[in-house]
Short mmCIF file of C-alpha atoms in Angstrom, two decimals:
data_model
loop_
_atom_site.label_atom_id
_atom_site.label_comp_id
_atom_site.label_asym_id
_atom_site.label_seq_id
_atom_site.Cartn_x
_atom_site.Cartn_y
_atom_site.Cartn_z
CA MET A 1 106.19 16.44 78.22
CA SER A 2 106.98 16.40 81.86
CA THR A 3 110.58 17.39 81.19
CA THR A 4 109.47 20.09 78.77
CA LEU A 5 106.95 21.39 81.27
CA HIS A 6 109.65 21.39 83.94
CA HIS A 7 111.93 23.46 81.69
CA LEU A 8 109.10 25.86 80.85
CA THR A 9 108.23 26.26 84.53
CA ARG A 10 111.86 26.92 85.38
CA ARG A 11 112.15 29.41 82.52
CA VAL A 12 109.02 31.26 83.66
CA ALA A 13 110.44 31.37 87.20
CA LEU A 14 113.70 32.82 85.90
CA ILE A 15 111.83 35.38 83.81
CA ALA A 16 109.70 36.27 86.85
CA THR A 17 112.85 36.64 88.97
CA ALA A 18 114.43 38.89 86.34
CA ALA A 19 111.24 40.93 86.09
CA THR A 20 111.13 41.32 89.86
CA ALA A 21 114.75 42.44 89.87
CA SER A 22 113.96 44.96 87.16
CA LEU A 23 111.02 46.27 89.18
CA VAL A 24 113.23 46.62 92.25
CA LEU A 25 115.83 48.50 90.23
CA ALA A 26 113.12 50.66 88.70
CA ALA A 27 111.76 51.30 92.16
CA CYS A 28 115.22 52.34 93.30
CA GLY A 29 115.48 54.53 90.28
CA GLY A 30 112.04 55.89 91.13
CA SER A 31 113.20 56.62 94.64
CA SER A 32 116.18 58.41 93.22
CA ASP A 33 113.91 60.44 90.95
CA THR A 34 111.62 61.14 93.83
CA GLY A 35 114.66 62.22 95.76
CA SER A 36 115.58 64.44 92.86
CA ALA A 37 112.04 65.70 92.70
CA GLY A 38 112.14 66.24 96.43
CA SER A 39 115.46 67.89 95.97
CA GLY A 40 113.93 69.91 93.19
CA ASN A 41 111.10 70.90 95.48
CA GLY A 42 113.68 71.84 98.08
CA SER A 43 115.44 73.95 95.47
CA ALA A 44 112.15 75.46 94.42
CA SER A 45 111.40 76.11 98.05
CA SER A 46 114.82 77.63 98.48
CA SER A 47 114.36 79.72 95.35
CA SER A 48 110.97 80.77 96.60
CA SER A 49 112.54 81.74 99.88
CA ASN A 50 115.26 83.63 98.05
CA ALA A 51 112.64 85.35 95.92
CA ALA A 52 110.74 86.32 99.05
CA GLY A 53 113.94 87.80 100.42
CA ALA A 54 115.01 89.47 97.17
CA HIS A 55 115.94 93.06 97.81
CA ASN A 56 117.83 95.91 96.17
CA THR A 57 119.92 98.86 97.30
CA GLN A 58 116.80 101.00 97.64
CA ASP A 59 115.38 98.56 100.21
CA VAL A 60 118.62 98.76 102.20
CA SER A 61 118.66 102.57 102.03
CA PHE A 62 115.01 102.69 103.09
CA ALA A 63 115.61 100.55 106.19
CA GLN A 64 118.87 102.27 107.12
CA GLY A 65 117.23 105.69 106.76
CA MET A 66 113.83 104.94 108.24
CA ILE A 67 115.18 103.30 111.41
CA PRO A 68 116.79 106.49 112.79
CA HIS A 69 113.90 108.53 111.38
CA HIS A 70 111.46 106.40 113.38
CA GLN A 71 113.75 106.43 116.42
CA GLN A 72 113.65 110.22 116.51
CA ALA A 73 109.85 110.24 116.15
CA VAL A 74 109.64 107.83 119.09
CA GLN A 75 111.96 110.05 121.15
CA MET A 76 109.76 113.05 120.39
CA ALA A 77 106.63 111.07 121.23
CA GLN A 78 108.06 109.96 124.58
CA LEU A 79 108.65 113.59 125.55
CA ALA A 80 104.94 114.28 125.17
CA ALA A 81 103.99 111.97 128.04
CA ASP A 82 104.98 114.45 130.76
CA ARG A 83 105.34 117.68 128.79
CA ALA A 84 102.22 117.99 126.63
CA SER A 85 99.15 119.75 128.00
CA SER A 86 96.70 118.49 125.37
CA ALA A 87 95.16 115.05 125.75
CA GLN A 88 94.92 114.91 121.96
CA VAL A 89 98.66 115.51 121.60
CA LYS A 90 99.41 112.84 124.21
CA ASP A 91 97.13 110.37 122.43
CA LEU A 92 98.74 111.10 119.07
CA ALA A 93 102.23 110.71 120.56
CA ALA A 94 101.26 107.36 122.10
CA ARG A 95 99.95 106.13 118.74
CA ILE A 96 103.12 107.22 116.97
CA GLU A 97 105.29 105.33 119.46
CA LYS A 98 103.08 102.24 119.31
CA ALA A 99 103.19 102.14 115.49
CA GLN A 100 106.84 102.96 114.91
CA ASP A 101 108.61 100.96 117.64
CA PRO A 102 107.68 97.57 116.10
CA GLU A 103 108.64 98.82 112.64
CA ILE A 104 112.11 99.70 113.93
CA SER A 105 112.51 96.10 115.15
CA THR A 106 111.23 94.73 111.84
CA MET A 107 113.61 96.82 109.72
CA THR A 108 116.51 95.95 112.04
CA GLY A 109 115.75 92.28 111.36
CA TRP A 110 115.80 92.88 107.60
CA LEU A 111 119.20 94.55 107.70
CA LYS A 112 120.70 91.79 109.86
CA SER A 113 119.37 89.10 107.52
CA TRP A 114 120.87 90.98 104.56
CA GLY A 115 124.23 91.38 106.29
CA LYS A 116 123.95 95.18 106.25
CA ASP A 117 124.85 97.76 108.89
CA VAL A 118 122.12 98.63 111.39
CA PRO A 119 122.02 102.32 112.41
CA SER A 120 122.93 102.97 116.04
CA SER A 121 120.26 104.23 118.41
CA ASP A 122 121.91 107.64 118.74
CA SER A 123 122.00 108.26 114.98
CA SER A 124 118.58 109.93 115.15
CA MET A 125 119.94 112.84 117.14
CA GLY A 126 121.25 114.89 114.28
CA SER A 127 124.51 113.09 113.46
CA MET A 128 123.30 111.63 110.18
CA GLY A 129 126.34 112.31 108.02
CA SER A 130 128.13 109.16 109.19
CA MET A 131 125.15 106.89 108.58
CA PRO A 132 125.16 104.36 105.73
CA GLY A 133 123.32 105.87 102.78
CA MET A 134 123.37 109.37 104.25
CA ASP A 135 125.14 112.32 102.71
CA GLN A 136 127.63 114.30 104.72
CA SER A 137 125.21 117.17 105.33
CA GLY A 138 122.64 114.76 106.74
CA GLY A 139 119.97 116.65 104.86
CA SER A 140 118.72 115.51 101.48
CA SER A 141 118.96 111.80 102.26
CA MET A 142 117.03 112.25 105.50
CA PRO A 143 114.04 114.52 104.85
CA GLY A 144 112.16 115.81 107.87
CA ILE A 145 114.80 114.86 110.43
CA MET A 146 115.25 117.30 113.33
CA SER A 147 118.65 118.57 114.35
CA SER A 148 120.00 117.92 117.84
CA ALA A 149 119.42 121.65 118.54
CA HIS A 150 115.73 121.30 117.70
CA MET A 151 115.45 118.24 119.90
CA ALA A 152 117.19 120.04 122.80
CA GLU A 153 114.79 122.97 122.41
CA LEU A 154 111.75 120.69 122.45
CA LYS A 155 112.99 119.02 125.65
CA LYS A 156 113.03 122.39 127.42
CA MET A 157 109.38 123.11 126.66
CA SER A 158 106.16 122.10 128.37
CA GLY A 159 102.45 122.85 128.26
CA LYS A 160 100.89 124.55 125.24
CA GLU A 161 104.27 125.76 124.04
CA PHE A 162 105.42 122.15 123.86
CA ASP A 163 102.21 121.10 122.10
CA THR A 164 102.69 123.67 119.34
CA MET A 165 106.36 122.92 118.76
CA PHE A 166 105.81 119.17 118.95
CA LEU A 167 103.03 119.26 116.36
CA THR A 168 104.95 121.63 114.08
CA MET A 169 108.07 119.48 114.21
CA MET A 170 106.17 116.22 113.84
CA VAL A 171 104.28 117.46 110.77
CA GLU A 172 107.61 118.13 109.05
CA HIS A 173 109.02 114.86 110.36
CA HIS A 174 106.05 112.93 108.97
CA LYS A 175 106.32 114.69 105.60
CA GLY A 176 109.91 113.49 105.39
CA ALA A 177 108.89 109.93 106.24
CA VAL A 178 106.18 110.01 103.57
CA GLU A 179 108.74 111.23 101.02
CA MET A 180 111.13 108.40 101.92
CA ALA A 181 108.32 105.83 101.87
CA THR A 182 107.10 107.06 98.48
CA THR A 183 110.59 106.51 97.04
CA GLU A 184 110.66 103.01 98.53
CA LYS A 185 107.23 102.17 97.17
CA GLY A 186 108.30 103.22 93.68
CA LYS A 187 111.82 101.78 93.59
CA GLY A 188 112.01 99.06 96.24
CA GLU A 189 112.00 95.35 95.44
CA TYR A 190 111.45 93.69 98.84
CA GLY A 191 107.72 93.06 99.30
CA PRO A 192 107.53 93.56 103.09
CA ALA A 193 109.45 96.85 102.75
CA THR A 194 107.24 98.28 100.01
CA SER A 195 104.21 97.14 102.00
CA MET A 196 105.51 98.92 105.10
CA ALA A 197 106.18 102.01 103.00
CA ASP A 198 102.60 101.97 101.78
CA GLY A 199 101.36 101.78 105.38
CA ILE A 200 103.61 104.67 106.42
CA ILE A 201 102.24 106.84 103.60
CA THR A 202 98.64 106.14 104.58
CA THR A 203 99.07 106.44 108.35
CA GLN A 204 101.36 109.43 108.45
CA ASN A 205 99.42 111.44 105.86
CA ALA A 206 96.33 110.95 108.04
CA GLU A 207 98.29 112.06 111.12
CA ILE A 208 99.61 115.12 109.26
CA SER A 209 96.01 116.16 108.56
CA GLU A 210 95.10 115.53 112.19
CA MET A 211 98.03 117.58 113.50
CA ASN A 212 97.38 120.45 111.12
CA LYS A 213 93.79 120.61 112.35
CA VAL A 214 94.97 120.79 115.96
CA LEU A 215 97.45 123.51 115.05
CA GLY A 216 94.70 125.38 113.22
CA LYS A 217 92.49 125.27 116.32
CA SER A 218 95.28 126.59 118.52
#
């Protein structure tokens, strides 16, 4: 009995050792699966990131067009600081600059992350034909943009004359931006871009109404 018991004990020990080895292997396998799961999560995370950055040609056109459009609005707004006679015009100009400057930086970041051309800072001065996404006339693809001649004329003005021309030009400029933003909102794929477009539509339509009221009073 003692010998039999000894053999049984040894057998149980061997079975236990084998079971432990199996558990270790299973644990390793589990780690590998966890790694795969982690890897899967990483892939999901990566896919999520890719989805967040998914964009189409409309998004690129929107950014490449709206950057110089905004740049010109900022240039016009900066002229108002020492040329406008109306405090209301100066306040409006300051708000336009404050809203559109950060958006220029944001859209520039999008284009860089997408590996697309970023419009140069002088492309808002009427030389739109050479811009990516612009037609050679610089017209239909860039609604509301002012020619370099218009900008030069505005720079020569001051006082009430400046106020009237500034407001008249900016109303048309804003209408163009709203048109471009409406196209983006309807056809764009990149969430942050369509969201910005929605904000542009709301803000600039309100400013158009405000400017038309001021023009009506004058």
